[in-house]
CSV table of C-alpha atoms and ligand atoms in Angstrom, one decimal:
chain,number,residue,atom,x,y,z
N,1,MET,CA,-18.7,16.5,-29.1
N,2,THR,CA,-15.3,15.0,-28.2
N,3,LYS,CA,-12.9,17.7,-26.9
N,4,THR,CA,-9.4,17.6,-28.4
N,5,VAL,CA,-6.0,18.9,-27.5
N,6,ASN,CA,-3.9,20.2,-30.4
N,7,LEU,CA,-0.2,19.4,-30.7
N,8,THR,CA,2.2,21.1,-33.0
N,9,THR,CA,5.4,19.4,-33.7
N,10,THR,CA,8.1,19.8,-36.3
N,11,GLY,CA,6.3,17.2,-38.4
N,12,GLY,CA,2.8,18.9,-38.4
N,13,ASP,CA,-0.3,19.5,-36.4
N,14,TYR,CA,-2.2,16.8,-34.6
N,15,ALA,CA,-5.3,16.6,-32.4
N,16,TYR,CA,-5.7,14.2,-29.5
N,17,PRO,CA,-8.9,13.4,-27.7
N,18,LEU,CA,-9.4,14.8,-24.2
N,19,LEU,CA,-11.0,12.2,-22.0
N,20,GLU,CA,-13.2,13.3,-19.1
N,21,GLY,CA,-13.4,11.3,-15.8
N,22,SER,CA,-16.4,11.6,-13.5
N,23,VAL,CA,-14.3,13.9,-11.3
N,24,GLY,CA,-10.6,15.1,-11.4
N,25,PRO,CA,-8.3,16.1,-14.1
N,26,ASP,CA,-9.1,15.3,-17.8
N,27,VAL,CA,-6.5,13.2,-19.6
N,28,ILE,CA,-5.0,13.6,-23.1
N,29,ASP,CA,-5.4,10.3,-25.0
N,30,ILE,CA,-2.0,10.0,-26.7
N,31,ARG,CA,-2.2,6.4,-27.7
N,32,LYS,CA,-1.8,7.3,-31.3
N,33,LEU,CA,1.1,9.7,-30.7
N,34,TYR,CA,4.0,7.4,-31.7
N,35,GLY,CA,2.2,6.0,-34.7
N,36,GLN,CA,1.5,9.5,-36.0
N,37,THR,CA,4.5,11.5,-35.0
N,38,GLY,CA,7.2,8.9,-34.3
N,39,GLN,CA,7.8,10.5,-30.9
N,40,PHE,CA,7.3,9.4,-27.3
N,41,THR,CA,6.3,11.3,-24.2
N,42,TYR,CA,8.9,11.5,-21.4
N,43,ASP,CA,7.7,11.2,-17.9
N,44,PRO,CA,10.0,9.4,-15.5
N,45,GLY,CA,8.2,8.7,-12.2
N,46,PHE,CA,4.8,9.0,-14.1
N,47,THR,CA,4.2,12.4,-12.6
N,48,SER,CA,1.8,13.4,-15.4
N,49,THR,CA,0.7,10.0,-16.7
N,50,ALA,CA,-2.6,8.2,-16.2
N,51,SER,CA,-1.6,4.5,-16.8
N,52,CYS,CA,-5.2,3.2,-16.8
N,53,GLN,CA,-8.8,4.1,-16.2
N,54,SER,CA,-10.2,3.0,-12.9
N,55,ALA,CA,-13.5,3.3,-10.9
N,56,ILE,CA,-12.1,2.2,-7.6
N,57,THR,CA,-10.4,5.1,-5.7
N,58,TYR,CA,-10.3,8.8,-6.2
N,59,ILE,CA,-7.7,11.2,-4.7
N,60,ASP,CA,-7.7,15.0,-4.8
N,61,GLY,CA,-4.2,15.6,-3.5
N,62,ASP,CA,-4.7,19.4,-3.3
N,63,GLU,CA,-7.8,19.2,-1.2
N,64,GLY,CA,-6.7,16.2,0.8
N,65,VAL,CA,-9.7,14.0,-0.4
N,66,LEU,CA,-9.7,10.2,-0.6
N,67,LEU,CA,-12.8,8.3,-1.8
N,68,HIS,CA,-13.3,4.6,-2.2
N,69,ARG,CA,-16.0,4.0,-4.8
N,70,GLY,CA,-17.2,7.5,-3.9
N,71,TYR,CA,-17.2,7.1,-0.1
N,72,PRO,CA,-14.9,9.4,2.0
N,73,ILE,CA,-12.2,7.5,3.8
N,74,ASP,CA,-13.0,9.1,7.2
N,75,GLN,CA,-16.6,7.8,7.0
N,76,LEU,CA,-15.4,4.3,6.1
N,77,ALA,CA,-12.8,4.4,8.9
N,78,GLU,CA,-15.4,5.4,11.4
N,79,GLN,CA,-18.4,3.4,10.4
N,80,SER,CA,-17.6,0.3,8.3
N,81,THR,CA,-15.9,-3.0,8.9
N,82,PHE,CA,-12.8,-4.1,7.0
N,83,MET,CA,-15.0,-6.8,5.3
N,84,GLU,CA,-17.4,-4.2,4.1
N,85,VAL,CA,-14.5,-2.1,2.6
N,86,ALA,CA,-13.1,-5.2,1.0
N,87,TYR,CA,-16.4,-6.0,-0.6
N,88,LEU,CA,-16.8,-2.4,-1.7
N,89,LEU,CA,-13.4,-2.2,-3.4
N,90,LEU,CA,-13.9,-5.6,-5.1
N,91,HIS,CA,-17.5,-5.2,-6.2
N,92,GLY,CA,-18.2,-1.5,-6.5
N,93,ASP,CA,-21.0,-1.0,-3.9
N,94,LEU,CA,-21.4,-1.4,-0.2
N,95,PRO,CA,-22.9,-4.9,0.5
N,96,LYS,CA,-26.4,-5.5,1.7
N,97,GLN,CA,-26.5,-7.5,5.0
N,98,LYS,CA,-27.0,-10.8,3.2
N,99,GLU,CA,-24.2,-10.1,0.8
N,100,LEU,CA,-21.9,-9.0,3.7
N,101,ASP,CA,-22.7,-12.2,5.6
N,102,GLU,CA,-22.0,-14.4,2.6
N,103,PHE,CA,-18.8,-12.5,1.8
N,104,THR,CA,-17.5,-12.7,5.4
N,105,TYR,CA,-18.4,-16.4,5.5
N,106,THR,CA,-16.5,-17.0,2.3
N,107,ILE,CA,-13.4,-15.2,3.4
N,108,SER,CA,-13.5,-17.1,6.7
N,109,ARG,CA,-13.5,-20.4,4.8
N,110,HIS,CA,-10.2,-19.6,3.2
N,111,THR,CA,-8.2,-18.4,6.2
N,112,MET,CA,-6.2,-21.7,6.6
N,113,LEU,CA,-2.9,-22.3,4.7
N,114,HIS,CA,-2.0,-25.5,3.1
N,115,GLU,CA,-0.2,-27.4,5.8
N,116,GLN,CA,2.9,-27.9,3.7
N,117,LEU,CA,3.5,-24.2,3.7
N,118,ALA,CA,4.5,-24.4,7.4
N,119,THR,CA,7.6,-26.4,6.1
N,120,PHE,CA,8.3,-23.6,3.6
N,121,TYR,CA,8.6,-21.1,6.5
N,122,ARG,CA,11.2,-23.3,8.2
N,123,GLY,CA,13.5,-22.7,5.2
N,124,PHE,CA,13.9,-19.0,6.3
N,125,ARG,CA,16.4,-17.8,8.8
N,126,ARG,CA,14.8,-16.8,12.1
N,127,ASP,CA,16.0,-13.2,11.7
N,128,ALA,CA,14.5,-12.9,8.2
N,129,HIS,CA,12.5,-9.7,7.6
N,130,PRO,CA,8.8,-10.5,7.6
N,131,MET,CA,8.5,-8.8,4.2
N,132,ALA,CA,11.1,-11.2,2.8
N,133,ILE,CA,8.9,-14.1,4.1
N,134,MET,CA,5.7,-12.5,2.8
N,135,CYS,CA,7.2,-12.1,-0.7
N,136,GLY,CA,8.3,-15.7,-0.7
N,137,VAL,CA,5.2,-17.3,0.8
N,138,VAL,CA,2.7,-15.3,-1.2
N,139,GLY,CA,4.6,-16.0,-4.4
N,140,ALA,CA,4.6,-19.7,-3.4
N,141,LEU,CA,0.8,-19.8,-3.1
N,142,SER,CA,0.7,-20.2,-6.9
N,143,ALA,CA,2.4,-23.6,-6.4
N,144,PHE,CA,-0.4,-24.7,-3.9
N,145,TYR,CA,-3.6,-23.4,-5.4
N,146,HIS,CA,-3.6,-24.4,-9.0
N,147,ASP,CA,-7.3,-24.3,-9.2
N,148,SER,CA,-7.4,-20.4,-9.0
N,149,THR,CA,-4.6,-19.4,-11.4
N,150,ASP,CA,-6.5,-19.4,-14.7
N,151,ILE,CA,-6.9,-15.6,-15.1
N,152,THR,CA,-9.3,-15.9,-18.0
N,153,ASP,CA,-11.9,-17.5,-15.7
N,154,PRO,CA,-13.7,-14.8,-13.7
N,155,GLN,CA,-14.7,-17.4,-11.0
N,156,GLN,CA,-11.1,-18.5,-10.6
N,157,ARG,CA,-10.1,-14.8,-10.3
N,158,LEU,CA,-12.7,-14.3,-7.6
N,159,VAL,CA,-11.5,-17.4,-5.7
N,160,ALA,CA,-7.9,-16.3,-5.9
N,161,SER,CA,-9.0,-12.8,-4.6
N,162,HIS,CA,-10.8,-14.4,-1.7
N,163,ARG,CA,-7.9,-16.6,-0.9
N,164,LEU,CA,-5.4,-13.8,-0.9
N,165,ILE,CA,-7.6,-11.6,1.3
N,166,ALA,CA,-8.3,-14.5,3.7
N,167,LYS,CA,-4.8,-15.9,3.9
N,168,MET,CA,-2.8,-12.7,4.3
N,169,PRO,CA,-3.4,-12.4,8.1
N,170,THR,CA,-2.4,-16.0,8.6
N,171,ILE,CA,0.7,-15.5,6.5
N,172,ALA,CA,1.7,-12.3,8.3
N,173,ALA,CA,1.1,-13.8,11.8
N,174,MET,CA,3.1,-16.9,10.9
N,175,ALA,CA,6.0,-14.7,9.8
N,176,TYR,CA,5.9,-13.0,13.2
N,177,LYS,CA,5.6,-16.3,15.1
N,178,TYR,CA,8.5,-17.8,13.2
N,179,SER,CA,10.7,-14.8,14.0
N,180,ILE,CA,10.1,-15.2,17.8
N,181,GLY,CA,10.3,-18.9,17.9
N,182,GLN,CA,6.7,-19.5,19.0
N,183,PRO,CA,4.3,-22.1,17.5
N,184,PHE,CA,2.0,-21.1,14.6
N,185,LEU,CA,-1.6,-20.7,15.6
N,186,TYR,CA,-4.4,-21.8,13.3
N,187,PRO,CA,-7.1,-19.2,12.5
N,188,ASP,CA,-10.2,-18.9,14.6
N,189,ASN,CA,-13.1,-18.1,12.3
N,190,SER,CA,-15.4,-17.1,15.1
N,191,LEU,CA,-13.5,-13.9,15.5
N,192,SER,CA,-13.5,-10.8,13.3
N,193,TYR,CA,-10.9,-10.4,10.5
N,194,THR,CA,-8.8,-8.2,12.8
N,195,GLY,CA,-9.5,-10.1,16.0
N,196,ASN,CA,-8.4,-13.4,14.4
N,197,PHE,CA,-5.2,-11.7,13.2
N,198,LEU,CA,-4.5,-10.4,16.7
N,199,ARG,CA,-5.0,-13.8,18.2
N,200,MET,CA,-2.8,-15.6,15.6
N,201,THR,CA,-0.1,-12.9,16.3
N,202,PHE,CA,-0.2,-12.5,20.0
N,203,GLY,CA,-1.9,-15.6,21.3
N,204,VAL,CA,-0.2,-18.8,22.4
N,205,PRO,CA,-1.6,-22.4,22.3
N,206,ALA,CA,-1.2,-22.8,26.1
N,207,GLU,CA,-3.6,-20.0,27.0
N,208,PRO,CA,-6.9,-18.6,25.9
N,209,TYR,CA,-6.5,-15.2,24.1
N,210,GLU,CA,-9.0,-12.4,24.7
N,211,VAL,CA,-9.2,-9.8,22.0
N,212,ASN,CA,-9.1,-6.3,23.4
N,213,PRO,CA,-11.9,-4.4,21.7
N,214,ILE,CA,-9.9,-1.1,21.7
N,215,ILE,CA,-7.0,-2.7,19.9
N,216,GLU,CA,-9.3,-4.6,17.6
N,217,ASN,CA,-11.0,-1.3,16.6
N,218,ALA,CA,-7.6,0.5,16.1
N,219,MET,CA,-6.5,-2.4,13.8
N,220,ARG,CA,-9.8,-2.2,11.9
N,221,ARG,CA,-9.1,1.5,11.2
N,222,ILE,CA,-5.5,0.9,10.3
N,223,PHE,CA,-6.5,-1.8,7.8
N,224,ILE,CA,-9.2,0.3,6.3
N,225,LEU,CA,-6.9,3.3,6.0
N,226,HIS,CA,-4.4,1.2,4.1
N,227,ALA,CA,-6.8,-0.8,1.9
N,228,ASP,CA,-6.2,1.0,-1.4
N,229,HIS,CA,-4.6,4.2,-2.7
N,230,GLU,CA,-5.2,4.5,-6.4
N,231,GLN,CA,-2.2,3.9,-8.8
N,232,ASN,CA,0.7,4.1,-6.3
N,233,ALA,CA,4.0,2.3,-6.9
N,234,SER,CA,3.0,-1.1,-5.5
N,235,THR,CA,-0.5,-1.1,-7.2
N,236,SER,CA,1.1,-0.1,-10.5
N,237,THR,CA,3.6,-3.0,-10.0
N,238,VAL,CA,0.7,-5.4,-9.4
N,239,ARG,CA,-1.0,-4.1,-12.6
N,240,LEU,CA,2.2,-4.2,-14.6
N,241,ALA,CA,3.0,-7.8,-13.5
N,242,GLY,CA,-0.6,-8.8,-14.2
N,243,SER,CA,-0.6,-7.2,-17.6
N,244,SER,CA,1.6,-10.0,-18.9
N,245,GLY,CA,-0.9,-12.6,-17.7
N,246,ALA,CA,1.0,-13.6,-14.6
N,247,ASN,CA,-1.0,-15.5,-12.0
N,248,PRO,CA,-2.5,-13.4,-9.1
N,249,PHE,CA,-0.3,-14.8,-6.4
N,250,ALA,CA,2.8,-13.9,-8.4
N,251,CYS,CA,1.4,-10.4,-9.0
N,252,ILE,CA,0.6,-9.7,-5.3
N,253,ALA,CA,4.1,-11.0,-4.4
N,254,ALA,CA,5.5,-8.4,-6.8
N,255,GLY,CA,3.4,-5.7,-5.1
N,256,ILE,CA,4.7,-6.7,-1.7
N,257,ALA,CA,8.3,-6.4,-3.0
N,258,CYS,CA,7.6,-2.9,-4.2
N,259,LEU,CA,5.8,-1.9,-1.1
N,260,TRP,CA,8.9,-2.8,1.0
N,261,GLY,CA,10.9,0.3,-0.1
N,262,PRO,CA,11.3,3.1,2.5
N,263,ALA,CA,9.9,5.7,0.0
N,264,HIS,CA,6.6,3.7,0.0
N,265,GLY,CA,5.3,1.2,2.6
N,266,GLY,CA,8.6,0.9,4.4
N,267,ALA,CA,8.2,4.5,5.6
N,268,ASN,CA,6.1,3.5,8.6
N,269,GLU,CA,9.1,1.6,10.0
N,270,ALA,CA,11.5,4.3,9.0
N,271,ALA,CA,9.3,7.0,10.6
N,272,LEU,CA,9.2,5.3,14.0
N,273,ASN,CA,12.9,4.6,13.9
N,274,MET,CA,13.4,8.3,13.1
N,275,LEU,CA,11.2,9.5,15.9
N,276,ARG,CA,13.0,7.2,18.3
N,277,GLU,CA,16.4,8.5,17.1
N,278,ILE,CA,15.2,12.1,17.7
N,279,GLY,CA,14.1,10.8,21.1
N,280,ASN,CA,13.6,14.3,22.6
N,281,VAL,CA,11.7,17.4,21.5
N,282,LYS,CA,14.9,19.4,22.1
N,283,ARG,CA,16.6,17.7,19.3
N,284,ILE,CA,13.9,18.4,16.7
N,285,PRO,CA,15.5,21.6,15.3
N,286,GLU,CA,18.6,19.6,14.5
N,287,TYR,CA,16.6,17.1,12.4
N,288,ILE,CA,14.5,19.9,10.8
N,289,ALA,CA,17.8,21.5,9.7
N,290,ARG,CA,19.1,18.2,8.3
N,291,ALA,CA,15.9,17.6,6.4
N,292,LYS,CA,16.3,21.1,4.8
N,293,ASP,CA,20.0,20.7,4.0
N,294,LYS,CA,20.4,19.9,0.3
N,295,ASN,CA,23.7,18.2,1.0
N,296,ASP,CA,22.2,15.8,3.5
N,297,PRO,CA,20.2,12.9,2.2
N,298,PHE,CA,18.1,12.8,5.4
N,299,ARG,CA,14.3,13.3,4.9
N,300,LEU,CA,11.6,13.5,7.5
N,301,MET,CA,10.1,10.1,7.2
N,302,GLY,CA,6.3,10.1,7.2
N,303,PHE,CA,6.3,13.5,5.6
N,304,GLY,CA,5.5,14.4,2.0
N,305,HIS,CA,3.6,12.6,-0.6
N,306,ARG,CA,3.6,12.4,-4.4
N,307,VAL,CA,-0.1,13.2,-4.6
N,308,TYR,CA,-1.1,14.9,-1.4
N,309,LYS,CA,-0.1,18.6,-1.3
N,310,ASN,CA,-2.3,19.0,1.7
N,311,TYR,CA,-2.8,17.0,4.9
N,312,ASP,CA,-3.2,13.3,4.1
N,313,PRO,CA,-6.8,12.5,5.2
N,314,ARG,CA,-5.6,9.1,6.5
N,315,ALA,CA,-3.0,10.8,8.7
N,316,LYS,CA,-5.8,12.7,10.5
N,317,VAL,CA,-7.6,9.5,11.5
N,318,MET,CA,-4.3,7.9,12.3
N,319,GLN,CA,-3.3,10.7,14.7
N,320,ALA,CA,-6.7,10.5,16.5
N,321,THR,CA,-6.3,6.7,16.8
N,322,ALA,CA,-2.8,7.0,18.2
N,323,GLU,CA,-4.0,9.4,20.9
N,324,GLU,CA,-7.0,7.1,21.7
N,325,VAL,CA,-5.0,3.8,21.8
N,326,LEU,CA,-2.3,5.3,24.1
N,327,LYS,CA,-5.0,6.8,26.4
N,328,GLU,CA,-7.1,3.6,26.5
N,329,LEU,CA,-4.0,1.4,27.2
N,330,ASN,CA,-2.8,3.9,29.7
N,331,LEU,CA,0.5,4.2,28.0
N,332,SER,CA,2.6,7.2,27.6
N,333,ASP,CA,5.1,7.2,24.8
N,334,PRO,CA,7.7,10.1,24.5
N,335,VAL,CA,7.8,9.3,20.8
N,336,LEU,CA,4.2,10.6,20.5
N,337,ASP,CA,5.3,14.0,22.1
N,338,VAL,CA,8.2,14.1,19.6
N,339,ALA,CA,5.8,13.4,16.7
N,340,ARG,CA,3.2,16.0,17.8
N,341,GLU,CA,5.9,18.7,18.2
N,342,LEU,CA,7.8,17.7,15.0
N,343,GLU,CA,4.5,18.0,13.1
N,344,GLN,CA,3.8,21.5,14.5
N,345,ILE,CA,7.2,22.8,13.8
N,346,ALA,CA,7.3,21.4,10.3
N,347,LEU,CA,3.8,22.7,9.5
N,348,HIS,CA,5.0,26.2,10.3
N,349,ASP,CA,8.4,26.0,8.7
N,350,ASP,CA,8.8,27.9,5.4
N,351,TYR,CA,10.6,24.9,3.7
N,352,PHE,CA,7.8,22.5,4.4
N,353,VAL,CA,5.1,25.0,3.8
N,354,GLU,CA,6.5,26.0,0.4
N,355,LYS,CA,7.0,22.4,-0.7
N,356,LYS,CA,3.6,21.5,0.7
N,357,LEU,CA,5.0,18.7,2.8
N,358,TYR,CA,2.4,17.4,5.3
N,359,PRO,CA,2.3,14.3,7.5
N,360,ASN,CA,1.3,11.2,5.5
N,361,VAL,CA,-0.4,8.0,6.7
N,362,ASP,CA,2.9,6.6,8.0
N,363,PHE,CA,3.7,9.3,10.4
N,364,TYR,CA,1.5,8.1,13.2
N,365,SER,CA,0.8,4.5,12.3
N,366,GLY,CA,4.1,3.3,13.8
N,367,ILE,CA,3.2,4.8,17.2
N,368,ILE,CA,-0.1,2.9,17.3
N,369,LEU,CA,1.5,-0.4,16.1
N,370,ASN,CA,4.3,-0.1,18.6
N,371,ALA,CA,1.8,0.5,21.4
N,372,ILE,CA,-0.1,-2.6,20.4
N,373,GLY,CA,3.1,-4.6,20.6
N,374,PHE,CA,4.2,-5.1,17.0
N,375,PRO,CA,8.0,-5.0,16.4
N,376,THR,CA,8.9,-2.3,13.8
N,377,GLU,CA,9.8,-5.1,11.2
N,378,MET,CA,6.1,-6.1,11.2
N,379,PHE,CA,4.8,-2.6,10.3
N,380,THR,CA,5.2,-2.9,6.5
N,381,ALA,CA,3.9,-6.5,6.6
N,382,LEU,CA,0.7,-5.2,8.1
N,383,PHE,CA,0.5,-2.6,5.4
N,384,ALA,CA,0.8,-5.4,2.8
N,385,LEU,CA,-1.9,-7.4,4.5
N,386,ALA,CA,-4.4,-4.5,4.3
N,387,ARG,CA,-3.3,-3.3,0.8
N,388,THR,CA,-3.9,-6.8,-0.6
N,389,VAL,CA,-7.6,-5.9,-0.8
N,390,GLY,CA,-6.8,-2.9,-3.0
N,391,TRP,CA,-4.3,-4.9,-5.1
N,392,VAL,CA,-6.7,-7.7,-5.9
N,393,ALA,CA,-9.5,-5.2,-6.7
N,394,GLN,CA,-7.2,-3.2,-9.1
N,395,TRP,CA,-5.9,-6.4,-10.6
N,396,ASN,CA,-9.4,-7.7,-11.3
N,397,GLU,CA,-10.4,-4.4,-12.8
N,398,MET,CA,-7.4,-4.5,-15.1
N,399,ILE,CA,-7.9,-8.0,-16.2
N,400,SER,CA,-11.6,-7.3,-17.0
N,401,ASP,CA,-10.7,-4.1,-19.0
N,402,PRO,CA,-10.8,-4.9,-22.7
N,403,GLU,CA,-8.5,-1.9,-23.5
N,404,GLN,CA,-5.7,-3.1,-21.2
N,405,LYS,CA,-2.6,-4.3,-23.0
N,406,ILE,CA,0.7,-5.6,-21.6
N,407,GLY,CA,2.5,-2.7,-19.9
N,408,ARG,CA,5.5,-1.8,-22.0
N,409,PRO,CA,6.9,1.7,-21.6
N,410,ARG,CA,9.5,3.0,-24.0
N,411,GLN,CA,12.6,5.2,-23.3
N,412,LEU,CA,14.7,8.1,-24.3
N,413,TYR,CA,17.9,6.2,-25.3
N,414,VAL,CA,21.1,8.1,-24.4
N,415,GLY,CA,23.6,5.2,-24.7
N,416,ALA,CA,26.3,4.5,-27.3
N,417,THR,CA,25.2,4.4,-30.9
N,418,GLN,CA,26.0,1.4,-33.1
N,419,ARG,CA,29.7,0.5,-33.1
N,420,GLU,CA,31.9,-2.4,-34.2
N,421,TYR,CA,32.9,-5.2,-31.9
N,422,VAL,CA,36.7,-5.2,-31.1
N,423,PRO,CA,38.4,-8.5,-29.9
N,424,VAL,CA,39.8,-8.2,-26.4
N,425,ALA,CA,43.4,-8.5,-27.6
N,426,ALA,CA,42.9,-5.5,-29.9
N,427,ARG,CA,41.3,-3.2,-27.3
N,428,GLY,CA,43.7,-0.3,-26.4
D,1,LIG,N1,11.7,15.7,4.1
D,1,LIG,C1,12.4,16.7,3.5
D,1,LIG,N2,12.3,17.1,2.2
D,1,LIG,C2,11.4,16.5,1.5
D,1,LIG,C3,10.6,15.4,2.0
D,1,LIG,C4,10.8,15.0,3.3
D,1,LIG,N3,10.1,14.0,3.8
D,1,LIG,N4,9.8,14.9,1.0
D,1,LIG,C5,10.1,15.7,-0.1
D,1,LIG,N5,11.0,16.7,0.2
D,1,LIG,C6,11.5,17.7,-0.7
D,1,LIG,C7,12.5,17.1,-1.7
D,1,LIG,O1,13.8,17.2,-1.2
D,1,LIG,C8,12.3,18.0,-2.9
D,1,LIG,O2,13.0,19.2,-2.7
D,1,LIG,P1,13.5,20.0,-4.0
D,1,LIG,O3,12.4,20.4,-4.8
D,1,LIG,O4,14.2,21.2,-3.4
D,1,LIG,O5,14.5,19.0,-4.7
D,1,LIG,C9,10.8,18.3,-2.9
D,1,LIG,O6,10.4,18.2,-1.5
D,1,LIG,C10,9.9,17.3,-3.7
D,1,LIG,O7,10.3,16.0,-3.3
D,1,LIG,P2,10.3,14.8,-4.4
D,1,LIG,O8,11.1,13.7,-3.8
D,1,LIG,O9,10.6,15.3,-5.7
D,1,LIG,O10,8.8,14.4,-4.3
D,1,LIG,P3,8.1,13.0,-4.7
D,1,LIG,O11,6.7,13.3,-5.0
D,1,LIG,O12,8.9,12.4,-5.8
D,1,LIG,O13,8.3,12.1,-3.4
D,1,LIG,C11,7.9,11.0,-1.4
D,1,LIG,C12,7.3,11.8,-2.5
D,1,LIG,C13,8.8,9.9,-1.9
D,1,LIG,C14,6.8,10.4,-0.5
D,1,LIG,C15,8.8,12.0,-0.5
D,1,LIG,O14,8.0,13.0,0.0
D,1,LIG,C16,9.5,11.2,0.6
D,1,LIG,O15,10.6,10.7,0.4
D,1,LIG,N6,8.9,11.2,1.9
D,1,LIG,C17,9.5,10.5,3.0
D,1,LIG,C18,9.2,9.0,2.8
D,1,LIG,C19,7.7,8.7,3.2
D,1,LIG,O16,7.2,9.2,4.2
D,1,LIG,N7,7.1,7.9,2.3
D,1,LIG,C20,5.7,7.5,2.5
D,1,LIG,C21,4.8,8.0,1.4
D,1,LIG,S1,3.2,7.5,1.7
D,1,LIG,C22,3.1,5.9,1.3
D,1,LIG,O17,3.8,5.3,0.5
D,1,LIG,C23,2.1,5.1,2.1
């Protein structure tokens, strides 16, 4: 029997179906609410709103659990390749060997960019932020790949998804090369997804480039940890843009724009800048005090999360990876000492304990990326590269869902009521 939730309003009593997921909170199906009561719900920031049904990613924020298609993130980060995770997110199950080989081959066949896009890069200033370039170039893909923009054709949708996953490393690496004035490098499909990206980023045509397996492995983990995260701001942006029927390249460009913000993907850049600014463990109390001061807008970047009210499971893997990479590369970074100490102080401070603020995925990622040699401006671009897999999986799921309509929220209007126009000469 369908469970219902009763609602009593000034207009009468109504019953709304309670929908059960496979795990996690039930949702009250209020689709008929406005038609029946003439009232809307009010939920700025969507803190209590499920915008869709999805079978891709599950998060239990209280317990610190993150599952992709049922598989825990730490198991994927330890044992799988990024291509396996991409296949899993897109198709629902881990691939068999033959499926994985075919998928990896298909992705590798799409890694090159249309040659004319190199000219497009040259239109940007050299000091352009890589995210500005990513927004522009990914949006521009729709002008180059007309044969994969018909969203009603599942085959074209799949080709567009493959293209986006395959071309993002090339696009991100070219953004970096452009900013430092080095020539673009073409992809090398004999390398792994991450190895190829490292070569296109750090290699030069004049010399052979050897992929360091430790760095390659760290990048693999970073990409997997960022691959998808349920209905976060950028994914919801991709879905909202896609709900109007916009082509996939335009939708992913919209997701990149949203990810750029410091409250979302831009936090990894902001977190490392903050740790550098603190610079010394002795200055931590000063910054903790600022974070707690209601009159100071400062926040501990890389701390807190809308959904996790426990340790972000991705942050745990990230912390271990940071320690491993610095050790293997024989590097010591005072910023890691500041991060470790800051984390310990915050985890025992009443303010952070009461508000359940824990390190998130961005707290340690910047330290690793910095050790590998990426400038801070590239951090969010790497996040966008990895998240593209989740975005295309979520976009495909949305387009195939017969219940999905164009996203069109309503509002609580608090502006002026109707009034008569007054000619400018007569305005007092
Ligand atoms: N430092 C200090 N105080 C914080 C922090 C922080 N990092 N995060 C939240 N708080 C406080 C807020 O001031 C607020 O206090 P109040 O209740 O006294 O007003 C309370 O905790 C709740 O904060 P909200 O902003 O309401 O929580 P929300 O869920 O909207 O925000 C967010 C989540 C944006 C991630 C927030 O924690 C934040 O700004 N963190 C820093 C930026 C960051 O690391 N973002 C990355 C998120 S992960 C990702 O996108 C991959």
